[in-house]
């Protein structure tokens, strides 16, 4: 037995010596990703959780309950070395009688060779902002949502097969409303081939389709944007220090560059409602935007821009065309505007002091 062991050890020494004497050109270097293990989770569930939050730092003290929240993951497989497996299913939820009747996130996740796919759907109903109002006021805003709901969808593709990370994102069917009144809506937004390379950002295409935003001025004069009320700025008792005579020099650096080959907004609508004037005004601004070869940075080139807008009953058509150049050192624009079909009857509430 002892002799056999010595022989085996001697043979192993010879084998090691032979391996070390092989020329480097014959040695195969494996991709580090090839050594990553396959990670699989059949089912993970975390549920029946409850939280009570009490804050005595505000006056009056606030307390709200999260009666149920949790997370589930099924059929999860993380493997970047083979073809895509069946997508994993994920779900997260939250219920709070003081904040939201139901908020739920559901979707799928799948890994593939040098990439990953993600699809998510987010919904919420029975939203109320009453309990969070004291916190929002500290930021100069207020949200008066009593029975709100929202929805949003997202799909994304990540790919690093070419050595650089490329991402494409689609956001769709997004809406925020309160008591069936739309505050903000977005049919879809596509971002194609988002890439960061050598500190520069490049995007092949951004397409925004049918966004909608409700903006208004209340009877108090406060501005309201998508249900968020902008509170008036309170006068401060603190005295501002006199401006210093020291002049600061601005240094221009090359910095990171941004490039978007194609940017477009289709059928954008902004509803303006003004209850501060008499009679009240309600108008809709409809716009379309096209921007080609947009660049920003030290080596920025001129970008062509075209914007057309209409305000039914006020402006038949307004068109802005030209080119812009946004360098880090200077910004230039060469623009032309053409407006036709102007009517001012619906703007009479804004003509004060005898103006007509």
mmCIF file of C-alpha atoms in Angstrom:
data_model
loop_
_atom_site.group_PDB
_atom_site.id
_atom_site.type_symbol
_atom_site.label_atom_id
_atom_site.label_comp_id
_atom_site.label_asym_id
_atom_site.label_seq_id
_atom_site.Cartn_x
_atom_site.Cartn_y
_atom_site.Cartn_z
ATOM 1 C CA UNK A 1 0.000 0.000 0.000
ATOM 2 C CA UNK A 2 2.867 2.374 0.846
ATOM 3 C CA UNK A 3 4.586 1.710 -2.466
ATOM 4 C CA UNK A 4 1.364 2.317 -4.395
ATOM 5 C CA UNK A 5 0.924 5.642 -2.638
ATOM 6 C CA UNK A 6 4.461 6.719 -3.537
ATOM 7 C CA UNK A 7 3.896 5.728 -7.132
ATOM 8 C CA UNK A 8 0.618 7.655 -7.299
ATOM 9 C CA UNK A 9 2.241 10.764 -5.843
ATOM 10 C CA UNK A 10 5.119 10.507 -8.328
ATOM 11 C CA UNK A 11 2.719 10.174 -11.253
ATOM 12 C CA UNK A 12 0.780 13.235 -10.017
ATOM 13 C CA UNK A 13 4.027 15.254 -9.813
ATOM 14 C CA UNK A 14 4.912 14.310 -13.383
ATOM 15 C CA UNK A 15 1.398 15.233 -14.576
ATOM 16 C CA UNK A 16 1.608 18.634 -12.895
ATOM 17 C CA UNK A 17 5.015 19.285 -14.430
ATOM 18 C CA UNK A 18 3.723 18.358 -17.876
ATOM 19 C CA UNK A 19 0.731 20.697 -17.493
ATOM 20 C CA UNK A 20 2.927 23.593 -16.398
ATOM 21 C CA UNK A 21 5.241 23.123 -19.395
ATOM 22 C CA UNK A 22 2.404 23.482 -21.935
ATOM 23 C CA UNK A 23 2.713 26.583 -24.149
ATOM 24 C CA UNK A 24 0.392 29.491 -23.181
ATOM 25 C CA UNK A 25 -1.153 29.587 -26.634
ATOM 26 C CA UNK A 26 -2.778 26.213 -25.995
ATOM 27 C CA UNK A 27 -4.344 27.268 -22.711
ATOM 28 C CA UNK A 28 -8.094 28.007 -22.960
ATOM 29 C CA UNK A 29 -9.333 30.966 -20.912
ATOM 30 C CA UNK A 30 -12.988 30.562 -19.974
ATOM 31 C CA UNK A 31 -15.500 33.379 -19.829
ATOM 32 C CA UNK A 32 -16.047 34.267 -16.146
ATOM 33 C CA UNK A 33 -19.809 34.043 -16.714
ATOM 34 C CA UNK A 34 -19.375 30.365 -17.595
ATOM 35 C CA UNK A 35 -18.416 29.606 -14.005
ATOM 36 C CA UNK A 36 -21.488 31.242 -12.464
ATOM 37 C CA UNK A 37 -23.751 28.660 -10.843
ATOM 38 C CA UNK A 38 -27.390 28.159 -11.742
ATOM 39 C CA UNK A 39 -29.598 29.630 -9.027
ATOM 40 C CA UNK A 40 -33.112 28.238 -8.737
ATOM 41 C CA UNK A 41 -35.935 29.042 -6.315
ATOM 42 C CA UNK A 42 -39.102 26.997 -6.631
ATOM 43 C CA UNK A 43 -41.199 29.197 -4.375
ATOM 44 C CA UNK A 44 -40.517 31.988 -1.894
ATOM 45 C CA UNK A 45 -43.386 33.521 0.065
ATOM 46 C CA UNK A 46 -43.453 36.207 2.756
ATOM 47 C CA UNK A 47 -46.971 37.150 3.825
ATOM 48 C CA UNK A 48 -49.372 37.975 6.683
ATOM 49 C CA UNK A 49 -47.251 40.941 7.788
ATOM 50 C CA UNK A 50 -48.602 43.915 9.713
ATOM 51 C CA UNK A 51 -47.099 47.275 10.708
ATOM 52 C CA UNK A 52 -48.389 50.149 12.821
ATOM 53 C CA UNK A 53 -46.592 53.468 12.435
ATOM 54 C CA UNK A 54 -46.989 56.216 15.022
ATOM 55 C CA UNK A 55 -45.369 59.624 14.672
ATOM 56 C CA UNK A 56 -45.497 61.957 17.675
ATOM 57 C CA UNK A 57 -43.064 64.426 16.114
ATOM 58 C CA UNK A 58 -45.891 66.050 14.157
ATOM 59 C CA UNK A 59 -48.828 67.941 15.626
ATOM 60 C CA UNK A 60 -51.308 66.452 15.963
ATOM 61 C CA UNK A 61 -49.670 63.019 16.238
ATOM 62 C CA UNK A 62 -50.316 60.703 13.299
ATOM 63 C CA UNK A 63 -50.773 56.949 13.284
ATOM 64 C CA UNK A 64 -51.618 54.590 10.453
ATOM 65 C CA UNK A 65 -51.729 50.843 9.956
ATOM 66 C CA UNK A 66 -50.512 48.603 7.169
ATOM 67 C CA UNK A 67 -52.791 45.653 7.740
ATOM 68 C CA UNK A 68 -51.187 43.331 5.216
ATOM 69 C CA UNK A 69 -48.144 43.306 2.945
ATOM 70 C CA UNK A 70 -46.052 40.586 1.387
ATOM 71 C CA UNK A 71 -43.979 39.235 -1.483
ATOM 72 C CA UNK A 72 -44.057 36.033 -3.538
ATOM 73 C CA UNK A 73 -41.606 34.600 -6.074
ATOM 74 C CA UNK A 74 -42.148 31.394 -8.089
ATOM 75 C CA UNK A 75 -40.070 29.396 -10.581
ATOM 76 C CA UNK A 76 -37.099 31.729 -10.331
ATOM 77 C CA UNK A 77 -34.002 30.650 -12.281
ATOM 78 C CA UNK A 78 -30.908 32.807 -12.723
ATOM 79 C CA UNK A 79 -28.745 31.451 -15.540
ATOM 80 C CA UNK A 80 -26.915 33.719 -18.004
ATOM 81 C CA UNK A 81 -25.176 30.887 -19.868
ATOM 82 C CA UNK A 82 -28.109 29.186 -21.574
ATOM 83 C CA UNK A 83 -31.245 29.997 -23.504
ATOM 84 C CA UNK A 84 -34.081 31.655 -21.632
ATOM 85 C CA UNK A 85 -35.945 29.439 -19.209
ATOM 86 C CA UNK A 86 -39.574 29.808 -18.202
ATOM 87 C CA UNK A 87 -40.020 33.278 -16.696
ATOM 88 C CA UNK A 88 -40.270 33.640 -12.955
ATOM 89 C CA UNK A 89 -43.476 35.034 -11.498
ATOM 90 C CA UNK A 90 -43.370 37.712 -8.831
ATOM 91 C CA UNK A 91 -46.031 39.492 -6.816
ATOM 92 C CA UNK A 92 -45.977 42.096 -4.050
ATOM 93 C CA UNK A 93 -48.905 43.753 -2.308
ATOM 94 C CA UNK A 94 -49.857 46.233 0.399
ATOM 95 C CA UNK A 95 -53.115 47.096 2.132
ATOM 96 C CA UNK A 96 -53.679 50.048 4.429
ATOM 97 C CA UNK A 97 -57.084 51.531 5.288
ATOM 98 C CA UNK A 98 -55.405 54.895 5.936
ATOM 99 C CA UNK A 99 -53.328 55.034 2.735
ATOM 100 C CA UNK A 100 -54.568 52.611 0.093
ATOM 101 C CA UNK A 101 -57.232 49.988 -0.087
ATOM 102 C CA UNK A 102 -54.986 47.839 -2.294
ATOM 103 C CA UNK A 103 -51.613 48.285 -4.025
ATOM 104 C CA UNK A 104 -50.288 45.361 -6.057
ATOM 105 C CA UNK A 105 -47.205 44.746 -8.168
ATOM 106 C CA UNK A 106 -47.114 41.668 -10.393
ATOM 107 C CA UNK A 107 -44.986 40.521 -13.270
ATOM 108 C CA UNK A 108 -42.338 38.209 -14.636
ATOM 109 C CA UNK A 109 -38.558 38.014 -14.752
ATOM 110 C CA UNK A 110 -36.397 35.816 -16.941
ATOM 111 C CA UNK A 111 -32.667 35.467 -17.549
ATOM 112 C CA UNK A 112 -31.133 34.463 -20.863
ATOM 113 C CA UNK A 113 -27.731 34.364 -22.524
ATOM 114 C CA UNK A 114 -26.111 37.709 -21.730
ATOM 115 C CA UNK A 115 -29.358 39.413 -20.853
ATOM 116 C CA UNK A 116 -32.509 39.713 -18.825
ATOM 117 C CA UNK A 117 -36.198 40.471 -19.461
ATOM 118 C CA UNK A 118 -38.599 42.133 -17.048
ATOM 119 C CA UNK A 119 -42.330 42.796 -17.191
ATOM 120 C CA UNK A 120 -44.272 44.543 -14.413
ATOM 121 C CA UNK A 121 -47.818 45.774 -13.814
ATOM 122 C CA UNK A 122 -48.591 48.152 -10.940
ATOM 123 C CA UNK A 123 -52.120 48.961 -9.752
ATOM 124 C CA UNK A 124 -53.560 50.823 -6.798
ATOM 125 C CA UNK A 125 -57.061 51.724 -5.692
ATOM 126 C CA UNK A 126 -58.707 53.507 -2.808
ATOM 127 C CA UNK A 127 -55.819 55.952 -2.374
ATOM 128 C CA UNK A 128 -55.996 58.674 0.268
ATOM 129 C CA UNK A 129 -53.415 61.337 1.072
ATOM 130 C CA UNK A 130 -55.023 62.628 4.275
ATOM 131 C CA UNK A 131 -52.547 60.910 6.595
ATOM 132 C CA UNK A 132 -49.462 62.078 4.699
ATOM 133 C CA UNK A 133 -50.575 65.703 4.337
ATOM 134 C CA UNK A 134 -48.455 66.984 7.277
ATOM 135 C CA UNK A 135 -45.331 65.563 5.649
ATOM 136 C CA UNK A 136 -46.113 67.002 2.208
ATOM 137 C CA UNK A 137 -46.678 70.492 3.615
ATOM 138 C CA UNK A 138 -43.071 70.555 4.787
ATOM 139 C CA UNK A 139 -42.129 70.474 1.083
ATOM 140 C CA UNK A 140 -44.573 73.239 0.170
ATOM 141 C CA UNK A 141 -47.116 70.941 -1.492
ATOM 142 C CA UNK A 142 -50.437 69.343 -0.637
ATOM 143 C CA UNK A 143 -52.280 66.422 -2.214
ATOM 144 C CA UNK A 144 -56.048 66.247 -1.875
ATOM 145 C CA UNK A 145 -56.724 62.723 -3.146
ATOM 146 C CA UNK A 146 -59.664 61.062 -1.395
ATOM 147 C CA UNK A 147 -60.502 58.047 -3.551
ATOM 148 C CA UNK A 148 -57.705 57.745 -6.057
ATOM 149 C CA UNK A 149 -56.419 54.951 -8.213
ATOM 150 C CA UNK A 150 -53.440 54.470 -10.493
ATOM 151 C CA UNK A 151 -52.048 51.965 -12.941
ATOM 152 C CA UNK A 152 -48.799 51.508 -14.857
ATOM 153 C CA UNK A 153 -47.073 48.861 -16.942
ATOM 154 C CA UNK A 154 -43.400 48.351 -17.730
ATOM 155 C CA UNK A 155 -41.373 45.993 -19.893
ATOM 156 C CA UNK A 156 -37.596 46.088 -20.137
ATOM 157 C CA UNK A 157 -34.838 44.242 -21.949
ATOM 158 C CA UNK A 158 -31.204 44.204 -20.773
ATOM 159 C CA UNK A 159 -28.459 42.932 -23.055
ATOM 160 C CA UNK A 160 -24.687 42.822 -22.607
ATOM 161 C CA UNK A 161 -23.761 40.393 -25.371
ATOM 162 C CA UNK A 162 -21.676 43.030 -27.177
ATOM 163 C CA UNK A 163 -19.606 43.839 -24.126
ATOM 164 C CA UNK A 164 -21.616 46.983 -23.287
ATOM 165 C CA UNK A 165 -24.843 47.150 -21.316
ATOM 166 C CA UNK A 166 -27.822 48.127 -23.496
ATOM 167 C CA UNK A 167 -31.294 48.702 -22.108
ATOM 168 C CA UNK A 168 -34.688 49.180 -23.773
ATOM 169 C CA UNK A 169 -37.750 50.198 -21.756
ATOM 170 C CA UNK A 170 -41.454 50.472 -22.538
ATOM 171 C CA UNK A 171 -43.813 52.210 -20.087
ATOM 172 C CA UNK A 172 -47.466 51.810 -21.027
ATOM 173 C CA UNK A 173 -51.065 52.273 -19.878
ATOM 174 C CA UNK A 174 -50.185 54.686 -17.081
ATOM 175 C CA UNK A 175 -52.875 56.732 -15.336
ATOM 176 C CA UNK A 176 -53.528 58.614 -12.098
ATOM 177 C CA UNK A 177 -57.074 59.673 -11.239
ATOM 178 C CA UNK A 178 -59.263 60.627 -8.303
ATOM 179 C CA UNK A 179 -63.005 59.942 -8.227
ATOM 180 C CA UNK A 180 -62.838 59.048 -11.948
ATOM 181 C CA UNK A 181 -61.241 62.411 -12.840
ATOM 182 C CA UNK A 182 -57.983 62.002 -14.779
ATOM 183 C CA UNK A 183 -54.957 63.828 -13.373
ATOM 184 C CA UNK A 184 -52.243 62.301 -15.573
ATOM 185 C CA UNK A 185 -52.312 59.707 -18.359
ATOM 186 C CA UNK A 186 -49.636 58.186 -20.594
ATOM 187 C CA UNK A 187 -50.460 55.696 -23.327
ATOM 188 C CA UNK A 188 -46.849 54.653 -23.877
ATOM 189 C CA UNK A 189 -43.222 55.726 -23.732
ATOM 190 C CA UNK A 190 -40.521 53.768 -25.556
ATOM 191 C CA UNK A 191 -36.819 54.169 -24.820
ATOM 192 C CA UNK A 192 -34.750 52.133 -27.277
ATOM 193 C CA UNK A 193 -31.109 51.138 -26.879
ATOM 194 C CA UNK A 194 -30.130 53.177 -23.842
ATOM 195 C CA UNK A 195 -26.366 52.769 -23.390
ATOM 196 C CA UNK A 196 -23.637 54.231 -21.210
ATOM 197 C CA UNK A 197 -20.159 53.927 -22.679
ATOM 198 C CA UNK A 198 -16.986 55.761 -21.691
ATOM 199 C CA UNK A 199 -19.052 58.086 -19.503
ATOM 200 C CA UNK A 200 -21.335 59.094 -22.400
ATOM 201 C CA UNK A 201 -25.061 58.399 -22.689
ATOM 202 C CA UNK A 202 -26.576 57.416 -26.015
ATOM 203 C CA UNK A 203 -30.209 56.608 -26.818
ATOM 204 C CA UNK A 204 -31.400 55.430 -30.189
ATOM 205 C CA UNK A 205 -35.016 56.564 -29.814
ATOM 206 C CA UNK A 206 -37.455 58.081 -27.315
ATOM 207 C CA UNK A 207 -41.121 58.004 -28.352
ATOM 208 C CA UNK A 208 -43.835 59.386 -26.048
ATOM 209 C CA UNK A 209 -47.406 58.719 -27.155
ATOM 210 C CA UNK A 210 -50.499 60.597 -25.977
ATOM 211 C CA UNK A 211 -49.439 62.028 -22.612
ATOM 212 C CA UNK A 212 -52.092 63.969 -20.698
ATOM 213 C CA UNK A 213 -51.697 66.329 -17.745
ATOM 214 C CA UNK A 214 -54.281 68.325 -15.808
ATOM 215 C CA UNK A 215 -53.031 71.715 -14.611
ATOM 216 C CA UNK A 216 -55.171 74.354 -12.983
ATOM 217 C CA UNK A 217 -55.456 77.388 -10.759
ATOM 218 C CA UNK A 218 -57.867 77.100 -7.872
ATOM 219 C CA UNK A 219 -60.174 79.817 -6.527
ATOM 220 C CA UNK A 220 -57.547 80.530 -3.870
ATOM 221 C CA UNK A 221 -54.971 81.205 -6.586
ATOM 222 C CA UNK A 222 -52.942 78.094 -5.765
ATOM 223 C CA UNK A 223 -51.523 76.138 -8.690
ATOM 224 C CA UNK A 224 -52.607 72.497 -8.941
ATOM 225 C CA UNK A 225 -50.594 70.044 -11.058
ATOM 226 C CA UNK A 226 -51.998 66.515 -11.411
ATOM 227 C CA UNK A 227 -53.714 66.748 -8.035
ATOM 228 C CA UNK A 228 -50.681 68.231 -6.280
ATOM 229 C CA UNK A 229 -51.407 71.667 -4.867
ATOM 230 C CA UNK A 230 -48.483 74.118 -4.753
ATOM 231 C CA UNK A 231 -48.760 76.078 -1.515
ATOM 232 C CA UNK A 232 -47.808 79.763 -1.374
ATOM 233 C CA UNK A 233 -44.322 80.470 -0.083
ATOM 234 C CA UNK A 234 -44.393 81.754 3.488
ATOM 235 C CA UNK A 235 -42.401 84.886 4.238
ATOM 236 C CA UNK A 236 -39.278 84.113 6.237
ATOM 237 C CA UNK A 237 -38.246 86.135 9.284
ATOM 238 C CA UNK A 238 -34.597 85.337 8.742
ATOM 239 C CA UNK A 239 -32.508 88.076 7.188
ATOM 240 C CA UNK A 240 -30.503 87.263 4.132
ATOM 241 C CA UNK A 241 -26.811 87.993 4.215
ATOM 242 C CA UNK A 242 -25.554 90.628 1.784
ATOM 243 C CA UNK A 243 -24.179 89.255 -1.408
ATOM 244 C CA UNK A 244 -20.467 88.774 -1.428
ATOM 245 C CA UNK A 245 -18.354 90.778 -3.844
ATOM 246 C CA UNK A 246 -16.229 87.751 -4.522
ATOM 247 C CA UNK A 247 -16.535 86.770 -8.157
ATOM 248 C CA UNK A 248 -16.611 83.108 -8.981
ATOM 249 C CA UNK A 249 -15.070 81.975 -12.198
ATOM 250 C CA UNK A 250 -16.907 79.388 -14.217
ATOM 251 C CA UNK A 251 -14.808 76.592 -15.628
ATOM 252 C CA UNK A 252 -16.003 74.626 -18.562
ATOM 253 C CA UNK A 253 -15.210 70.976 -18.672
ATOM 254 C CA UNK A 254 -15.800 68.472 -21.365
ATOM 255 C CA UNK A 255 -18.045 66.385 -19.084
ATOM 256 C CA UNK A 256 -20.223 63.516 -20.176
ATOM 257 C CA UNK A 257 -22.092 63.743 -23.459
ATOM 258 C CA UNK A 258 -25.712 62.909 -24.189
ATOM 259 C CA UNK A 259 -26.974 61.835 -27.597
ATOM 260 C CA UNK A 260 -30.545 61.010 -28.641
ATOM 261 C CA UNK A 261 -30.924 60.155 -32.303
ATOM 262 C CA UNK A 262 -34.701 60.497 -32.417
ATOM 263 C CA UNK A 263 -37.018 62.114 -29.837
ATOM 264 C CA UNK A 264 -40.751 62.534 -30.359
ATOM 265 C CA UNK A 265 -43.945 63.387 -28.495
ATOM 266 C CA UNK A 266 -47.210 62.498 -30.202
ATOM 267 C CA UNK A 267 -50.536 64.154 -29.381
ATOM 268 C CA UNK A 268 -49.606 65.633 -26.021
ATOM 269 C CA UNK A 269 -52.509 67.275 -24.197
ATOM 270 C CA UNK A 270 -52.414 69.686 -21.279
ATOM 271 C CA UNK A 271 -55.771 70.684 -19.796
ATOM 272 C CA UNK A 272 -55.645 74.164 -18.227
ATOM 273 C CA UNK A 273 -58.509 75.024 -15.851
ATOM 274 C CA UNK A 274 -58.529 78.430 -14.167
ATOM 275 C CA UNK A 275 -61.109 79.053 -11.440
ATOM 276 C CA UNK A 276 -59.317 82.131 -10.148
ATOM 277 C CA UNK A 277 -60.768 84.337 -12.894
ATOM 278 C CA UNK A 278 -64.385 85.071 -13.784
ATOM 279 C CA UNK A 279 -65.762 83.496 -15.795
ATOM 280 C CA UNK A 280 -63.633 80.396 -15.283
ATOM 281 C CA UNK A 281 -61.403 79.309 -18.178
ATOM 282 C CA UNK A 282 -60.886 75.777 -19.489
ATOM 283 C CA UNK A 283 -58.576 75.232 -22.477
ATOM 284 C CA UNK A 284 -56.586 72.321 -23.887
ATOM 285 C CA UNK A 285 -53.111 72.670 -25.387
ATOM 286 C CA UNK A 286 -52.310 69.972 -27.976
ATOM 287 C CA UNK A 287 -48.687 69.601 -29.113
ATOM 288 C CA UNK A 288 -46.432 67.363 -31.196
ATOM 289 C CA UNK A 289 -42.647 67.451 -30.877
ATOM 290 C CA UNK A 290 -39.880 66.068 -33.102
ATOM 291 C CA UNK A 291 -36.193 66.408 -32.268
ATOM 292 C CA UNK A 292 -33.529 64.751 -34.428
ATOM 293 C CA UNK A 293 -29.855 64.122 -33.679
ATOM 294 C CA UNK A 294 -30.000 65.806 -30.300
ATOM 295 C CA UNK A 295 -26.604 66.058 -28.598
ATOM 296 C CA UNK A 296 -25.372 67.821 -25.503
ATOM 297 C CA UNK A 297 -21.703 68.121 -24.609
ATOM 298 C CA UNK A 298 -18.396 69.569 -25.696
ATOM 299 C CA UNK A 299 -18.726 68.095 -29.194
ATOM 300 C CA UNK A 300 -22.430 68.889 -29.619
ATOM 301 C CA UNK A 301 -23.728 69.258 -33.178
ATOM 302 C CA UNK A 302 -26.819 71.227 -34.318
ATOM 303 C CA UNK A 303 -30.099 69.381 -33.743
ATOM 304 C CA UNK A 304 -33.247 69.977 -35.782
ATOM 305 C CA UNK A 305 -36.462 70.687 -33.902
ATOM 306 C CA UNK A 306 -40.106 70.957 -34.886
ATOM 307 C CA UNK A 307 -42.999 71.711 -32.540
ATOM 308 C CA UNK A 308 -46.584 72.257 -33.608
ATOM 309 C CA UNK A 309 -49.334 73.251 -31.185
ATOM 310 C CA UNK A 310 -53.018 74.096 -31.186
ATOM 311 C CA UNK A 311 -55.403 75.537 -28.590
ATOM 312 C CA UNK A 312 -58.926 74.917 -29.890
ATOM 313 C CA UNK A 313 -60.857 78.181 -29.911
ATOM 314 C CA UNK A 314 -57.722 80.273 -29.306
ATOM 315 C CA UNK A 315 -54.912 79.282 -31.727
ATOM 316 C CA UNK A 316 -55.592 77.388 -34.926
ATOM 317 C CA UNK A 317 -51.949 76.338 -35.371
ATOM 318 C CA UNK A 318 -48.561 77.410 -34.068
ATOM 319 C CA UNK A 319 -45.372 75.946 -35.525
ATOM 320 C CA UNK A 320 -41.825 76.291 -34.230
ATOM 321 C CA UNK A 321 -38.986 75.054 -36.451
ATOM 322 C CA UNK A 322 -35.229 75.418 -36.601
ATOM 323 C CA UNK A 323 -32.100 74.036 -35.025
ATOM 324 C CA UNK A 324 -30.402 74.242 -31.640
ATOM 325 C CA UNK A 325 -26.845 73.535 -30.531
ATOM 326 C CA UNK A 326 -26.097 72.796 -26.881
ATOM 327 C CA UNK A 327 -22.396 72.773 -26.143
ATOM 328 C CA UNK A 328 -21.071 72.861 -22.614
ATOM 329 C CA UNK A 329 -19.418 76.191 -23.389
ATOM 330 C CA UNK A 330 -22.265 77.864 -25.317
ATOM 331 C CA UNK A 331 -25.826 77.333 -26.468
ATOM 332 C CA UNK A 332 -27.222 78.687 -29.737
ATOM 333 C CA UNK A 333 -30.599 78.535 -31.457
ATOM 334 C CA UNK A 334 -31.926 79.462 -34.869
ATOM 335 C CA UNK A 335 -35.707 79.277 -34.690
ATOM 336 C CA UNK A 336 -38.744 80.467 -36.621
ATOM 337 C CA UNK A 337 -42.324 80.605 -35.360
ATOM 338 C CA UNK A 338 -45.519 80.809 -37.397
ATOM 339 C CA UNK A 339 -48.959 81.290 -35.795
ATOM 340 C CA UNK A 340 -52.295 81.235 -37.631
ATOM 341 C CA UNK A 341 -55.952 81.293 -36.661
ATOM 342 C CA UNK A 342 -55.661 83.367 -33.476
ATOM 343 C CA UNK A 343 -58.859 84.176 -31.570
ATOM 344 C CA UNK A 344 -58.919 86.066 -28.276
ATOM 345 C CA UNK A 345 -62.586 85.897 -27.264
ATOM 346 C CA UNK A 346 -61.963 82.984 -24.898
ATOM 347 C CA UNK A 347 -59.163 84.896 -23.158
ATOM 348 C CA UNK A 348 -61.318 87.860 -22.126
ATOM 349 C CA UNK A 349 -61.172 86.906 -18.394
ATOM 350 C CA UNK A 350 -57.442 87.671 -18.467
ATOM 351 C CA UNK A 351 -57.933 91.148 -19.934
ATOM 352 C CA UNK A 352 -58.247 93.458 -16.962
ATOM 353 C CA UNK A 353 -58.035 97.186 -16.483
ATOM 354 C CA UNK A 354 -60.069 98.001 -19.582
ATOM 355 C CA UNK A 355 -57.904 95.988 -21.982
ATOM 356 C CA UNK A 356 -59.689 94.332 -24.921
#
